[in-house]
PDB file of C-alpha atoms in Angstrom:
ATOM      1  CA  UNK A   1     -10.291 -47.567  56.595  1.00 68.00           C
ATOM      2  CA  UNK A   2      -8.135 -50.649  57.079  1.00 77.00           C
ATOM      3  CA  UNK A   3     -10.637 -52.898  55.291  1.00 76.00           C
ATOM      4  CA  UNK A   4     -10.844 -50.446  52.425  1.00 78.00           C
ATOM      5  CA  UNK A   5      -7.071 -50.723  52.017  1.00 83.00           C
ATOM      6  CA  UNK A   6      -7.224 -54.514  52.215  1.00 85.00           C
ATOM      7  CA  UNK A   7      -9.972 -54.502  49.582  1.00 83.00           C
ATOM      8  CA  UNK A   8      -7.970 -52.198  47.298  1.00 84.00           C
ATOM      9  CA  UNK A   9      -4.883 -54.432  47.533  1.00 87.00           C
ATOM     10  CA  UNK A  10      -6.752 -57.719  47.235  1.00 87.00           C
ATOM     11  CA  UNK A  11      -6.132 -59.679  44.024  1.00 89.00           C
ATOM     12  CA  UNK A  12      -9.210 -59.625  41.785  1.00 88.00           C
ATOM     13  CA  UNK A  13      -9.709 -63.390  41.945  1.00 90.00           C
ATOM     14  CA  UNK A  14      -9.985 -63.197  45.779  1.00 89.00           C
ATOM     15  CA  UNK A  15     -12.256 -60.128  46.002  1.00 86.00           C
ATOM     16  CA  UNK A  16     -15.535 -62.070  45.870  1.00 84.00           C
ATOM     17  CA  UNK A  17     -14.425 -64.262  48.791  1.00 88.00           C
ATOM     18  CA  UNK A  18     -13.201 -61.250  50.773  1.00 88.00           C
ATOM     19  CA  UNK A  19     -16.444 -59.411  50.122  1.00 86.00           C
ATOM     20  CA  UNK A  20     -18.788 -62.286  50.921  1.00 87.00           C
ATOM     21  CA  UNK A  21     -16.937 -63.655  53.953  1.00 88.00           C
ATOM     22  CA  UNK A  22     -15.480 -60.537  55.577  1.00 89.00           C
ATOM     23  CA  UNK A  23     -16.488 -57.170  54.159  1.00 87.00           C
ATOM     24  CA  UNK A  24     -20.190 -57.922  53.698  1.00 88.00           C
ATOM     25  CA  UNK A  25     -20.878 -59.143  57.245  1.00 91.00           C
ATOM     26  CA  UNK A  26     -18.676 -56.475  58.869  1.00 90.00           C
ATOM     27  CA  UNK A  27     -20.194 -53.650  56.815  1.00 90.00           C
ATOM     28  CA  UNK A  28     -23.757 -54.900  57.326  1.00 91.00           C
ATOM     29  CA  UNK A  29     -23.238 -55.024  61.061  1.00 93.00           C
ATOM     30  CA  UNK A  30     -21.640 -51.581  61.148  1.00 93.00           C
ATOM     31  CA  UNK A  31     -24.387 -49.920  59.107  1.00 94.00           C
ATOM     32  CA  UNK A  32     -27.015 -51.508  61.361  1.00 94.00           C
ATOM     33  CA  UNK A  33     -25.197 -50.298  64.483  1.00 95.00           C
ATOM     34  CA  UNK A  34     -25.870 -46.663  63.558  1.00 96.00           C
ATOM     35  CA  UNK A  35     -29.590 -47.207  64.186  1.00 96.00           C
ATOM     36  CA  UNK A  36     -28.884 -49.281  67.296  1.00 96.00           C
ATOM     37  CA  UNK A  37     -26.646 -46.558  68.768  1.00 97.00           C
ATOM     38  CA  UNK A  38     -29.317 -43.933  68.127  1.00 97.00           C
ATOM     39  CA  UNK A  39     -32.066 -45.996  69.754  1.00 96.00           C
ATOM     40  CA  UNK A  40     -29.914 -46.785  72.788  1.00 96.00           C
ATOM     41  CA  UNK A  41     -28.993 -43.128  73.273  1.00 96.00           C
ATOM     42  CA  UNK A  42     -32.683 -42.227  73.069  1.00 96.00           C
ATOM     43  CA  UNK A  43     -33.560 -44.916  75.604  1.00 97.00           C
ATOM     44  CA  UNK A  44     -30.894 -44.014  78.172  1.00 95.00           C
ATOM     45  CA  UNK A  45     -31.641 -40.301  77.753  1.00 95.00           C
ATOM     46  CA  UNK A  46     -35.340 -40.832  78.395  1.00 95.00           C
ATOM     47  CA  UNK A  47     -34.673 -43.066  81.386  1.00 95.00           C
ATOM     48  CA  UNK A  48     -32.221 -40.535  82.882  1.00 93.00           C
ATOM     49  CA  UNK A  49     -34.591 -37.628  82.349  1.00 93.00           C
ATOM     50  CA  UNK A  50     -37.547 -39.611  83.682  1.00 94.00           C
ATOM     51  CA  UNK A  51     -35.694 -40.435  86.907  1.00 93.00           C
ATOM     52  CA  UNK A  52     -34.540 -36.827  87.206  1.00 92.00           C
ATOM     53  CA  UNK A  53     -38.075 -35.535  86.726  1.00 92.00           C
ATOM     54  CA  UNK A  54     -39.362 -37.850  89.480  1.00 93.00           C
ATOM     55  CA  UNK A  55     -36.796 -36.307  91.839  1.00 93.00           C
ATOM     56  CA  UNK A  56     -37.487 -32.655  90.998  1.00 91.00           C
ATOM     57  CA  UNK A  57     -41.273 -32.960  90.510  1.00 91.00           C
ATOM     58  CA  UNK A  58     -43.001 -35.032  93.206  1.00 91.00           C
ATOM     59  CA  UNK A  59     -46.229 -35.064  91.171  1.00 94.00           C
ATOM     60  CA  UNK A  60     -44.474 -36.927  88.295  1.00 91.00           C
ATOM     61  CA  UNK A  61     -45.154 -40.641  88.719  1.00 92.00           C
ATOM     62  CA  UNK A  62     -43.105 -43.557  87.496  1.00 92.00           C
ATOM     63  CA  UNK A  63     -46.049 -44.759  85.400  1.00 91.00           C
ATOM     64  CA  UNK A  64     -46.002 -41.531  83.347  1.00 89.00           C
ATOM     65  CA  UNK A  65     -43.050 -42.809  81.360  1.00 90.00           C
ATOM     66  CA  UNK A  66     -45.393 -45.298  79.693  1.00 88.00           C
ATOM     67  CA  UNK A  67     -44.342 -48.565  78.121  1.00 92.00           C
ATOM     68  CA  UNK A  68     -40.559 -48.577  78.122  1.00 89.00           C
ATOM     69  CA  UNK A  69     -40.616 -50.858  75.060  1.00 93.00           C
ATOM     70  CA  UNK A  70     -42.157 -47.994  73.087  1.00 94.00           C
ATOM     71  CA  UNK A  71     -39.641 -45.301  73.991  1.00 95.00           C
ATOM     72  CA  UNK A  72     -38.662 -43.360  70.891  1.00 94.00           C
ATOM     73  CA  UNK A  73     -37.474 -39.874  69.950  1.00 94.00           C
ATOM     74  CA  UNK A  74     -40.958 -38.473  70.609  1.00 93.00           C
ATOM     75  CA  UNK A  75     -40.783 -39.640  74.243  1.00 93.00           C
ATOM     76  CA  UNK A  76     -37.959 -37.155  74.803  1.00 91.00           C
ATOM     77  CA  UNK A  77     -40.442 -34.288  74.407  1.00 88.00           C
ATOM     78  CA  UNK A  78     -42.108 -35.248  77.697  1.00 89.00           C
ATOM     79  CA  UNK A  79     -39.057 -34.011  79.564  1.00 89.00           C
ATOM     80  CA  UNK A  80     -38.865 -30.375  78.440  1.00 83.00           C
ATOM     81  CA  UNK A  81     -37.629 -28.287  81.355  1.00 83.00           C
ATOM     82  CA  UNK A  82     -35.913 -31.181  83.125  1.00 87.00           C
ATOM     83  CA  UNK A  83     -32.555 -30.366  81.561  1.00 87.00           C
ATOM     84  CA  UNK A  84     -31.327 -27.137  80.010  1.00 88.00           C
ATOM     85  CA  UNK A  85     -30.110 -28.874  76.861  1.00 88.00           C
ATOM     86  CA  UNK A  86     -33.138 -30.957  75.850  1.00 90.00           C
ATOM     87  CA  UNK A  87     -33.412 -29.140  72.504  1.00 92.00           C
ATOM     88  CA  UNK A  88     -29.735 -29.771  71.719  1.00 94.00           C
ATOM     89  CA  UNK A  89     -30.009 -33.411  72.790  1.00 94.00           C
ATOM     90  CA  UNK A  90     -33.128 -33.899  70.666  1.00 94.00           C
ATOM     91  CA  UNK A  91     -31.515 -32.205  67.663  1.00 95.00           C
ATOM     92  CA  UNK A  92     -28.311 -34.222  67.937  1.00 96.00           C
ATOM     93  CA  UNK A  93     -30.228 -37.507  68.223  1.00 96.00           C
ATOM     94  CA  UNK A  94     -32.381 -36.708  65.186  1.00 96.00           C
ATOM     95  CA  UNK A  95     -29.271 -36.228  63.039  1.00 96.00           C
ATOM     96  CA  UNK A  96     -28.111 -39.805  63.597  1.00 97.00           C
ATOM     97  CA  UNK A  97     -29.429 -42.202  60.932  1.00 96.00           C
ATOM     98  CA  UNK A  98     -31.107 -39.268  59.224  1.00 95.00           C
ATOM     99  CA  UNK A  99     -32.608 -39.012  55.762  1.00 95.00           C
ATOM    100  CA  UNK A 100     -29.281 -38.199  54.109  1.00 95.00           C
ATOM    101  CA  UNK A 101     -27.576 -41.269  55.601  1.00 96.00           C
ATOM    102  CA  UNK A 102     -30.475 -43.528  54.634  1.00 95.00           C
ATOM    103  CA  UNK A 103     -30.473 -42.207  51.068  1.00 94.00           C
ATOM    104  CA  UNK A 104     -26.704 -42.454  50.643  1.00 95.00           C
ATOM    105  CA  UNK A 105     -26.619 -45.964  52.132  1.00 94.00           C
ATOM    106  CA  UNK A 106     -29.550 -46.843  49.840  1.00 92.00           C
ATOM    107  CA  UNK A 107     -31.763 -47.609  52.846  1.00 91.00           C
ATOM    108  CA  UNK A 108     -29.529 -50.570  53.643  1.00 90.00           C
ATOM    109  CA  UNK A 109     -30.524 -51.003  57.300  1.00 92.00           C
ATOM    110  CA  UNK A 110     -34.237 -51.111  56.586  1.00 90.00           C
ATOM    111  CA  UNK A 111     -33.784 -53.485  53.666  1.00 87.00           C
ATOM    112  CA  UNK A 112     -31.426 -55.658  55.701  1.00 88.00           C
ATOM    113  CA  UNK A 113     -33.971 -55.964  58.509  1.00 90.00           C
ATOM    114  CA  UNK A 114     -37.171 -56.244  56.470  1.00 90.00           C
ATOM    115  CA  UNK A 115     -36.409 -57.246  52.883  1.00 84.00           C
ATOM    116  CA  UNK A 116     -33.332 -58.043  50.810  1.00 82.00           C
ATOM    117  CA  UNK A 117     -30.474 -55.536  51.049  1.00 85.00           C
ATOM    118  CA  UNK A 118     -27.956 -54.559  48.444  1.00 86.00           C
ATOM    119  CA  UNK A 119     -24.784 -56.578  48.369  1.00 88.00           C
ATOM    120  CA  UNK A 120     -21.487 -55.169  49.581  1.00 90.00           C
ATOM    121  CA  UNK A 121     -18.764 -54.760  46.936  1.00 87.00           C
ATOM    122  CA  UNK A 122     -19.845 -57.620  44.614  1.00 85.00           C
ATOM    123  CA  UNK A 123     -23.029 -58.833  42.945  1.00 81.00           C
ATOM    124  CA  UNK A 124     -26.308 -57.333  41.881  1.00 76.00           C
ATOM    125  CA  UNK A 125     -29.458 -57.212  43.993  1.00 78.00           C
ATOM    126  CA  UNK A 126     -32.428 -57.173  44.185  1.00 72.00           C
ATOM    127  CA  UNK A 127     -33.433 -58.613  40.846  1.00 76.00           C
ATOM    128  CA  UNK A 128     -37.181 -58.038  41.054  1.00 80.00           C
ATOM    129  CA  UNK A 129     -38.749 -54.891  42.437  1.00 81.00           C
ATOM    130  CA  UNK A 130     -42.413 -54.183  43.123  1.00 84.00           C
ATOM    131  CA  UNK A 131     -43.470 -50.738  41.916  1.00 87.00           C
ATOM    132  CA  UNK A 132     -46.592 -49.101  43.337  1.00 90.00           C
ATOM    133  CA  UNK A 133     -47.543 -45.935  41.462  1.00 90.00           C
ATOM    134  CA  UNK A 134     -49.841 -44.855  44.318  1.00 88.00           C
ATOM    135  CA  UNK A 135     -52.877 -45.062  42.043  1.00 91.00           C
ATOM    136  CA  UNK A 136     -53.672 -48.745  42.599  1.00 87.00           C
ATOM    137  CA  UNK A 137     -51.451 -49.822  39.738  1.00 92.00           C
ATOM    138  CA  UNK A 138     -48.765 -52.311  40.623  1.00 93.00           C
ATOM    139  CA  UNK A 139     -46.003 -53.363  38.266  1.00 93.00           C
ATOM    140  CA  UNK A 140     -42.787 -55.290  38.572  1.00 90.00           C
ATOM    141  CA  UNK A 141     -39.357 -54.320  37.373  1.00 86.00           C
ATOM    142  CA  UNK A 142     -36.526 -56.669  36.551  1.00 84.00           C
ATOM    143  CA  UNK A 143     -32.874 -55.824  36.770  1.00 78.00           C
ATOM    144  CA  UNK A 144     -30.405 -55.256  39.530  1.00 80.00           C
ATOM    145  CA  UNK A 145     -28.762 -52.588  41.603  1.00 84.00           C
ATOM    146  CA  UNK A 146     -25.056 -52.134  41.943  1.00 88.00           C
ATOM    147  CA  UNK A 147     -23.586 -53.200  45.281  1.00 90.00           C
ATOM    148  CA  UNK A 148     -22.587 -50.707  47.946  1.00 91.00           C
ATOM    149  CA  UNK A 149     -18.896 -49.912  47.772  1.00 91.00           C
ATOM    150  CA  UNK A 150     -16.785 -49.796  50.933  1.00 90.00           C
ATOM    151  CA  UNK A 151     -15.127 -46.591  49.690  1.00 90.00           C
ATOM    152  CA  UNK A 152     -18.562 -44.933  49.547  1.00 92.00           C
ATOM    153  CA  UNK A 153     -19.833 -46.278  52.874  1.00 93.00           C
ATOM    154  CA  UNK A 154     -16.797 -45.434  55.027  1.00 92.00           C
ATOM    155  CA  UNK A 155     -17.201 -41.627  54.857  1.00 94.00           C
ATOM    156  CA  UNK A 156     -20.874 -42.027  55.785  1.00 96.00           C
ATOM    157  CA  UNK A 157     -19.969 -44.179  58.772  1.00 95.00           C
ATOM    158  CA  UNK A 158     -17.311 -41.705  59.900  1.00 95.00           C
ATOM    159  CA  UNK A 159     -19.920 -38.952  59.761  1.00 97.00           C
ATOM    160  CA  UNK A 160     -22.419 -41.052  61.738  1.00 97.00           C
ATOM    161  CA  UNK A 161     -19.755 -41.809  64.336  1.00 97.00           C
ATOM    162  CA  UNK A 162     -19.203 -38.075  64.804  1.00 97.00           C
ATOM    163  CA  UNK A 163     -22.949 -37.522  65.191  1.00 97.00           C
ATOM    164  CA  UNK A 164     -23.142 -40.290  67.806  1.00 97.00           C
ATOM    165  CA  UNK A 165     -20.254 -38.736  69.734  1.00 97.00           C
ATOM    166  CA  UNK A 166     -21.979 -35.347  69.589  1.00 96.00           C
ATOM    167  CA  UNK A 167     -25.246 -36.850  70.866  1.00 96.00           C
ATOM    168  CA  UNK A 168     -23.362 -38.621  73.640  1.00 96.00           C
ATOM    169  CA  UNK A 169     -21.838 -35.290  74.708  1.00 96.00           C
ATOM    170  CA  UNK A 170     -25.347 -33.798  74.891  1.00 95.00           C
ATOM    171  CA  UNK A 171     -26.458 -36.790  76.957  1.00 94.00           C
ATOM    172  CA  UNK A 172     -23.454 -36.282  79.232  1.00 93.00           C
ATOM    173  CA  UNK A 173     -24.406 -32.613  79.724  1.00 92.00           C
ATOM    174  CA  UNK A 174     -27.843 -33.744  80.888  1.00 89.00           C
ATOM    175  CA  UNK A 175     -26.243 -36.287  83.187  1.00 84.00           C
ATOM    176  CA  UNK A 176     -23.904 -33.657  84.626  1.00 84.00           C
ATOM    177  CA  UNK A 177     -26.672 -31.189  85.562  1.00 80.00           C
TER     178      UNK A 177
END
């Protein structure tokens, strides 16, 4: 919220500099951290539940976890019955970085990692888009998309923070059992 206030009070002739040098990098990093937080919570949850399952089920072997570099939300399903709140943990993790967030943030994280993302506060991007109609016809569009506005992103990030806290509480319940 502080940066939103700074942006609102910034003289117009300084806004491009503020956006490019401060707001853009900080916002990009913060939007990307939503996905990172989700993946880390999934990883630590799976590792905790895997270790717990090895203790309570002597037939469960360490190798049954599989490649730890491929742990994802689906891996969590292997641990049904290990903790009484697996369903709640799974549900809370799936809400983080969900479809709604990706749509409202205009798929920023994916574009930032794999293509060219929208700008933050100033500028138009991308200028050329490849359009596949799904019927083997490819065309190209020219134009630009408006930048993401801090005032629009902040409520989304607050919501994602709350979802991360909720998922952490579910993780903590599993840890406490």
